[in-house]
Amino acid sequence: MRVVVDSIRMREADRLTIEMLNSNGIILMEHAGTACVRELEKEFGRRLIEKKVLCIAGKGNNGGDAIVVARQLKSKGVNVKLILLAKPDDYKGDARFQLEIIRNYPVEIEVIDKDRSDGLEVFRKNLSESDIVVDGIFGTGLSKPVEGFYRKIIDAINNDFNGFVLSVDIPSGLFADKSTDIYSHIKANLTVTFGKIKPCHVLYPASKSCGRVVEDWITIPDFVFEKVGEYFYLIGKDDIKPLKKDFPPDSHKGTFGHAGIISGEKGKLGASILASFAALKSGCGLSTVYIEESDYPFVSSFYPEVMFYLAKVKNSDDFLTEFLNTKSAVLIGQGLGVGEYQKSLVKKVIKLFDKPIVFDADVFKNFTVDEFAEYTKGKEIVLTPHPGEMSSFTGYSTKEIQENRIEVAKEVSLKTGAVVVLKGYQTVIANREKVFVNTTGTSALGTAGSGDVLGGIITSLICQGYSLINAVLLGVISHGLAGEIAENAEGREGVTAGSLIDKISKALNYGIE
Ligand SMILES: NC(=O)C1=CN([C@@H]2O[C@H](COP(=O)(O)OP(=O)(O)OC[C@H]3O[C@@H](n4cnc5c(N)ncnc54)[C@H](O)[C@@H]3O)[C@@H](O)[C@H]2O)[C@@H](O)CC1
Ligand SMILES: [K+]
């Protein structure tokens, strides 16, 4: 699990550390430059000495870092030139301090600012003579989309330069905290970032422009980050093993729990069967689908391991009570349909069942989030909408949701008290305290029934006694990994919900002998 901080938290961490260093940001800046030089040495090895490096410094502290890089490279005998994108007098604070120091070194410095009529032409000439660009134009201090002179500089690096680009902290032009709706920015081969990684480094599509990302601590102590807190945690397959529970050797069906899946409408019963079998393949002891008696002939022959509870009338308190009585957790919503009947069924399940409930699919089309929150107060619940369902549930457009995935998931969790799983590429998970973003998965998961399988896995893990949040984390990571394993085996086109179910136990045991 990696900690990701936004620019506000990062600035606070810088500030607290500088305060402890007796108001001296220069030390951090030196470490930032050192980290960049070290990564260039790792990248190019002995060949670095043969390269021509162009360090480009904006007038902020990001530029200050680039000036440190220029000085250190020169000290190591590398052929380096420094471009200042503003007049020397415009450099203030720590960046100005670095400029004063580098003047004592035999580094060639050229000012190419917006007032220079031949600026762009000279800049392009410099690019054509260089092998490596160190991009210190803007970092976390970017305040608006890049336009005009700076945009032309960025475009020239992207379009006219074929060498290697190291971005200092952030590819210039990207906003540290934003991953969508991005404007003109540097496309880097390598980004060396300071303190902790930021959202733009890991969230798609901004992450695409960062190249390989290296995080350097620049001596900011861990306890400072504990104080400022995280924006979210990045989770992946390496988290599977630590999340897994140990079961005693005398465990039995009862220990592993009994999953209840409440089926949807005729024609969509397959969703519940898939979820139920996925639940079994994820380790619960028993799994039963609640269906109307007349539906039984359509589903009885799929998987012999899956059991059925046959209700004469589905929406009946008596049948529901009897069914729910023996279940450890239930899943409802898949193939449910929309209408008063469906709403009343969901409300009855909430009223009659006092253990965890996983809500999926059509539930989000039957209720608004505020109405839903009224019924589920005090309940242990998980919500697993995809962006379209989240849109029906919250009233936000799908575009608004996709641009603010973390905030929307957090908001719904705060309103409902649920563990919220906002599905899609880089699934977001939020409970009232924390947010997680998943890194496993592939476009191969975009196949019918994939979401039903996820619902089954999460329900199964809850049945086995995992806390809601751990069941969701483990479920989401393993579901994504099962997709990756299935894609490797069958190719993207071949992956179906059935292949995900086949691979789920392999995924759940990733890293475990
Ligand atoms: N002391 C610290 O806080 C540390 C800061 N560090 C570096 O400092 C960076 C942040 O420095 P700053 O806060 O000075 O900010 P930046 O260096 O990112 O840039 C801010 C400068 O760019 C200008 N600017 C912002 N958006 C613009 C736009 N769209 N068009 C034109 N000009 C624009 C601002 O007016 C300001 O002069 C970090 O990314 C990191 O590289 C590191 O040296 C580590 C320590
Ligand atoms: K930069």
Short mmCIF file of N, CA, C and O in Angstrom, two decimals, residues 304-368:
data_model
loop_
_atom_site.label_atom_id
_atom_site.label_comp_id
_atom_site.label_asym_id
_atom_site.label_seq_id
_atom_site.Cartn_x
_atom_site.Cartn_y
_atom_site.Cartn_z
N PRO A 304 -23.63 -27.49 -10.02
CA PRO A 304 -24.23 -28.29 -8.96
C PRO A 304 -23.87 -27.80 -7.56
O PRO A 304 -24.59 -28.05 -6.59
N GLU A 305 -22.74 -27.06 -7.44
CA GLU A 305 -22.32 -26.60 -6.10
C GLU A 305 -23.23 -25.50 -5.56
O GLU A 305 -23.31 -25.28 -4.35
N VAL A 306 -23.89 -24.79 -6.48
CA VAL A 306 -24.73 -23.66 -6.05
C VAL A 306 -26.09 -24.19 -5.59
O VAL A 306 -26.70 -25.02 -6.27
N MET A 307 -26.53 -23.70 -4.43
CA MET A 307 -27.85 -24.15 -3.92
C MET A 307 -28.89 -23.06 -4.21
O MET A 307 -28.56 -21.91 -4.47
N PHE A 308 -30.16 -23.49 -4.12
CA PHE A 308 -31.25 -22.54 -4.38
C PHE A 308 -32.25 -22.58 -3.24
O PHE A 308 -32.54 -23.64 -2.69
N TYR A 309 -32.76 -21.43 -2.93
CA TYR A 309 -33.92 -21.34 -2.02
C TYR A 309 -35.09 -20.95 -2.91
O TYR A 309 -35.06 -19.93 -3.60
N LEU A 310 -36.13 -21.78 -2.90
CA LEU A 310 -37.26 -21.53 -3.79
C LEU A 310 -38.38 -20.84 -3.02
O LEU A 310 -39.00 -21.46 -2.13
N ALA A 311 -38.62 -19.59 -3.35
CA ALA A 311 -39.70 -18.85 -2.69
C ALA A 311 -40.94 -18.93 -3.58
O ALA A 311 -40.83 -18.69 -4.78
N LYS A 312 -42.08 -19.25 -2.94
CA LYS A 312 -43.31 -19.28 -3.76
C LYS A 312 -43.58 -17.89 -4.29
O LYS A 312 -43.92 -17.70 -5.45
N VAL A 313 -43.42 -16.90 -3.40
CA VAL A 313 -43.53 -15.49 -3.80
C VAL A 313 -42.25 -14.81 -3.31
O VAL A 313 -41.91 -14.92 -2.12
N LYS A 314 -41.58 -14.14 -4.22
CA LYS A 314 -40.25 -13.63 -3.87
C LYS A 314 -40.31 -12.51 -2.81
O LYS A 314 -39.52 -12.46 -1.88
N ASN A 315 -41.30 -11.66 -3.00
CA ASN A 315 -41.36 -10.46 -2.17
C ASN A 315 -42.15 -10.73 -0.89
O ASN A 315 -43.00 -9.93 -0.51
N SER A 316 -41.88 -11.84 -0.24
CA SER A 316 -42.68 -12.20 0.93
C SER A 316 -41.81 -12.16 2.18
O SER A 316 -40.70 -12.70 2.19
N ASP A 317 -42.32 -11.54 3.24
CA ASP A 317 -41.56 -11.44 4.48
C ASP A 317 -41.18 -12.83 5.02
O ASP A 317 -40.07 -13.04 5.47
N ASP A 318 -42.13 -13.76 4.92
CA ASP A 318 -41.88 -15.09 5.50
C ASP A 318 -40.75 -15.82 4.78
O ASP A 318 -39.84 -16.35 5.40
N PHE A 319 -40.84 -15.85 3.45
CA PHE A 319 -39.80 -16.55 2.68
C PHE A 319 -38.45 -15.85 2.86
O PHE A 319 -37.43 -16.50 3.07
N LEU A 320 -38.48 -14.53 2.79
CA LEU A 320 -37.22 -13.78 2.95
C LEU A 320 -36.61 -14.06 4.32
O LEU A 320 -35.41 -14.31 4.44
N THR A 321 -37.44 -14.01 5.34
CA THR A 321 -36.93 -14.23 6.70
C THR A 321 -36.28 -15.61 6.81
O THR A 321 -35.18 -15.74 7.36
N GLU A 322 -36.98 -16.61 6.28
CA GLU A 322 -36.43 -17.97 6.37
C GLU A 322 -35.09 -18.07 5.63
O GLU A 322 -34.12 -18.65 6.11
N PHE A 323 -35.05 -17.45 4.45
CA PHE A 323 -33.81 -17.48 3.65
C PHE A 323 -32.67 -16.76 4.37
O PHE A 323 -31.56 -17.28 4.50
N LEU A 324 -32.98 -15.57 4.86
CA LEU A 324 -31.92 -14.72 5.43
C LEU A 324 -31.37 -15.29 6.75
O LEU A 324 -30.21 -15.04 7.11
N ASN A 325 -32.20 -16.02 7.42
CA ASN A 325 -31.90 -16.56 8.74
C ASN A 325 -30.53 -17.23 8.85
O ASN A 325 -29.83 -17.09 9.84
N THR A 326 -30.15 -17.96 7.81
CA THR A 326 -28.92 -18.76 7.89
C THR A 326 -27.74 -18.12 7.15
O THR A 326 -26.69 -18.75 7.01
N LYS A 327 -27.91 -16.92 6.65
CA LYS A 327 -26.86 -16.34 5.80
C LYS A 327 -25.89 -15.47 6.62
O LYS A 327 -26.28 -14.83 7.59
N SER A 328 -24.63 -15.46 6.18
CA SER A 328 -23.62 -14.65 6.87
C SER A 328 -23.55 -13.25 6.26
O SER A 328 -23.18 -12.28 6.92
N ALA A 329 -23.85 -13.17 4.96
CA ALA A 329 -23.89 -11.87 4.25
C ALA A 329 -24.73 -12.09 3.00
O ALA A 329 -24.81 -13.21 2.51
N VAL A 330 -25.36 -11.02 2.50
CA VAL A 330 -26.11 -11.18 1.25
C VAL A 330 -25.73 -10.13 0.22
O VAL A 330 -25.22 -9.06 0.55
N LEU A 331 -26.02 -10.51 -1.02
CA LEU A 331 -25.76 -9.65 -2.18
C LEU A 331 -27.08 -9.45 -2.90
O LEU A 331 -27.79 -10.42 -3.16
N ILE A 332 -27.38 -8.20 -3.23
CA ILE A 332 -28.64 -7.94 -3.94
C ILE A 332 -28.45 -6.83 -4.98
O ILE A 332 -27.67 -5.91 -4.77
N GLY A 333 -29.16 -6.96 -6.09
CA GLY A 333 -29.20 -5.87 -7.07
C GLY A 333 -28.95 -6.29 -8.50
O GLY A 333 -29.40 -5.64 -9.44
N GLN A 334 -28.24 -7.42 -8.69
CA GLN A 334 -27.84 -7.80 -10.05
C GLN A 334 -29.03 -8.32 -10.83
O GLN A 334 -29.73 -9.23 -10.38
N GLY A 335 -29.31 -7.73 -11.96
CA GLY A 335 -30.45 -8.12 -12.80
C GLY A 335 -31.79 -7.83 -12.16
O GLY A 335 -32.82 -8.38 -12.56
N LEU A 336 -31.79 -6.97 -11.15
CA LEU A 336 -32.99 -6.72 -10.35
C LEU A 336 -34.10 -6.01 -11.12
O LEU A 336 -35.28 -6.31 -10.96
N GLY A 337 -33.70 -5.05 -11.99
CA GLY A 337 -34.71 -4.25 -12.67
C GLY A 337 -35.11 -3.06 -11.81
O GLY A 337 -34.64 -2.92 -10.67
N VAL A 338 -35.96 -2.20 -12.37
CA VAL A 338 -36.32 -0.96 -11.69
C VAL A 338 -37.83 -0.89 -11.52
O VAL A 338 -38.58 -1.18 -12.44
N GLY A 339 -38.31 -0.52 -10.36
CA GLY A 339 -39.75 -0.36 -10.13
C GLY A 339 -40.09 -0.46 -8.66
O GLY A 339 -39.23 -0.72 -7.82
N GLU A 340 -41.36 -0.25 -8.35
CA GLU A 340 -41.82 -0.25 -6.95
C GLU A 340 -41.60 -1.61 -6.30
O GLU A 340 -41.23 -1.72 -5.13
N TYR A 341 -41.87 -2.68 -7.08
CA TYR A 341 -41.71 -4.03 -6.55
C TYR A 341 -40.27 -4.25 -6.09
O TYR A 341 -39.99 -4.75 -5.00
N GLN A 342 -39.34 -3.85 -6.98
CA GLN A 342 -37.91 -4.04 -6.68
C GLN A 342 -37.50 -3.22 -5.45
O GLN A 342 -36.75 -3.70 -4.59
N LYS A 343 -38.03 -2.00 -5.39
CA LYS A 343 -37.70 -1.13 -4.26
C LYS A 343 -38.15 -1.76 -2.95
O LYS A 343 -37.43 -1.77 -1.95
N SER A 344 -39.36 -2.31 -2.98
CA SER A 344 -39.88 -2.86 -1.73
C SER A 344 -39.10 -4.13 -1.34
O SER A 344 -38.87 -4.38 -0.17
N LEU A 345 -38.64 -4.88 -2.34
CA LEU A 345 -37.82 -6.07 -2.04
C LEU A 345 -36.52 -5.65 -1.34
O LEU A 345 -36.13 -6.22 -0.32
N VAL A 346 -35.88 -4.64 -1.89
CA VAL A 346 -34.62 -4.16 -1.30
C VAL A 346 -34.87 -3.66 0.13
O VAL A 346 -34.12 -3.99 1.06
N LYS A 347 -35.95 -2.89 0.31
CA LYS A 347 -36.24 -2.34 1.63
C LYS A 347 -36.48 -3.46 2.64
O LYS A 347 -36.07 -3.39 3.79
N LYS A 348 -37.18 -4.51 2.19
CA LYS A 348 -37.46 -5.64 3.09
C LYS A 348 -36.16 -6.32 3.51
O LYS A 348 -35.99 -6.68 4.67
N VAL A 349 -35.26 -6.51 2.56
CA VAL A 349 -33.99 -7.17 2.89
C VAL A 349 -33.24 -6.33 3.92
O VAL A 349 -32.69 -6.85 4.90
N ILE A 350 -33.25 -5.02 3.72
CA ILE A 350 -32.55 -4.14 4.67
C ILE A 350 -33.18 -4.28 6.06
O ILE A 350 -32.49 -4.38 7.07
N LYS A 351 -34.50 -4.33 6.08
CA LYS A 351 -35.21 -4.39 7.36
C LYS A 351 -35.01 -5.74 8.06
O LYS A 351 -34.82 -5.81 9.26
N LEU A 352 -35.04 -6.82 7.28
CA LEU A 352 -35.07 -8.16 7.89
C LEU A 352 -33.68 -8.74 8.18
O LEU A 352 -33.57 -9.73 8.90
N PHE A 353 -32.64 -8.18 7.60
CA PHE A 353 -31.30 -8.78 7.73
C PHE A 353 -30.39 -7.86 8.52
O PHE A 353 -30.21 -6.70 8.15
N ASP A 354 -29.81 -8.38 9.59
CA ASP A 354 -28.99 -7.48 10.40
C ASP A 354 -27.49 -7.76 10.26
O ASP A 354 -26.69 -7.36 11.07
N LYS A 355 -27.14 -8.50 9.21
CA LYS A 355 -25.71 -8.72 8.95
C LYS A 355 -25.32 -7.94 7.68
O LYS A 355 -26.18 -7.30 7.07
N PRO A 356 -24.06 -8.04 7.23
CA PRO A 356 -23.64 -7.19 6.10
C PRO A 356 -24.38 -7.46 4.79
O PRO A 356 -24.68 -8.61 4.46
N ILE A 357 -24.68 -6.39 4.08
CA ILE A 357 -25.34 -6.49 2.78
C ILE A 357 -24.48 -5.79 1.72
O ILE A 357 -24.00 -4.68 1.95
N VAL A 358 -24.32 -6.47 0.60
CA VAL A 358 -23.61 -5.87 -0.54
C VAL A 358 -24.66 -5.48 -1.58
O VAL A 358 -25.45 -6.32 -2.02
N PHE A 359 -24.68 -4.21 -1.93
CA PHE A 359 -25.66 -3.71 -2.91
C PHE A 359 -24.96 -3.47 -4.24
O PHE A 359 -23.88 -2.84 -4.28
N ASP A 360 -25.59 -3.92 -5.30
CA ASP A 360 -24.96 -3.77 -6.61
C ASP A 360 -26.01 -3.34 -7.65
O ASP A 360 -27.22 -3.34 -7.39
N ALA A 361 -25.50 -2.96 -8.79
CA ALA A 361 -26.27 -2.77 -10.04
C ALA A 361 -27.56 -1.97 -9.88
O ALA A 361 -27.52 -0.81 -9.51
N ASP A 362 -28.72 -2.62 -10.11
CA ASP A 362 -29.97 -1.87 -10.21
C ASP A 362 -30.44 -1.22 -8.91
O ASP A 362 -31.33 -0.37 -8.94
N VAL A 363 -29.86 -1.61 -7.79
CA VAL A 363 -30.22 -0.94 -6.53
C VAL A 363 -30.03 0.57 -6.70
O VAL A 363 -30.84 1.37 -6.25
N PHE A 364 -28.96 0.95 -7.41
CA PHE A 364 -28.62 2.37 -7.53
C PHE A 364 -29.56 3.12 -8.47
O PHE A 364 -29.55 4.34 -8.52
N LYS A 365 -30.34 2.37 -9.23
CA LYS A 365 -31.31 3.01 -10.12
C LYS A 365 -32.67 3.12 -9.43
O LYS A 365 -33.55 3.83 -9.89
N ASN A 366 -32.84 2.40 -8.34
CA ASN A 366 -34.12 2.40 -7.63
C ASN A 366 -34.18 3.44 -6.52
O ASN A 366 -35.26 3.77 -6.04
N PHE A 367 -33.02 3.92 -6.09
CA PHE A 367 -32.98 4.86 -4.97
C PHE A 367 -32.06 6.04 -5.30
O PHE A 367 -31.10 5.87 -6.04
N THR A 368 -32.36 7.18 -4.67
CA THR A 368 -31.35 8.24 -4.66
C THR A 368 -30.51 8.00 -3.41
O THR A 368 -30.97 7.36 -2.45
#
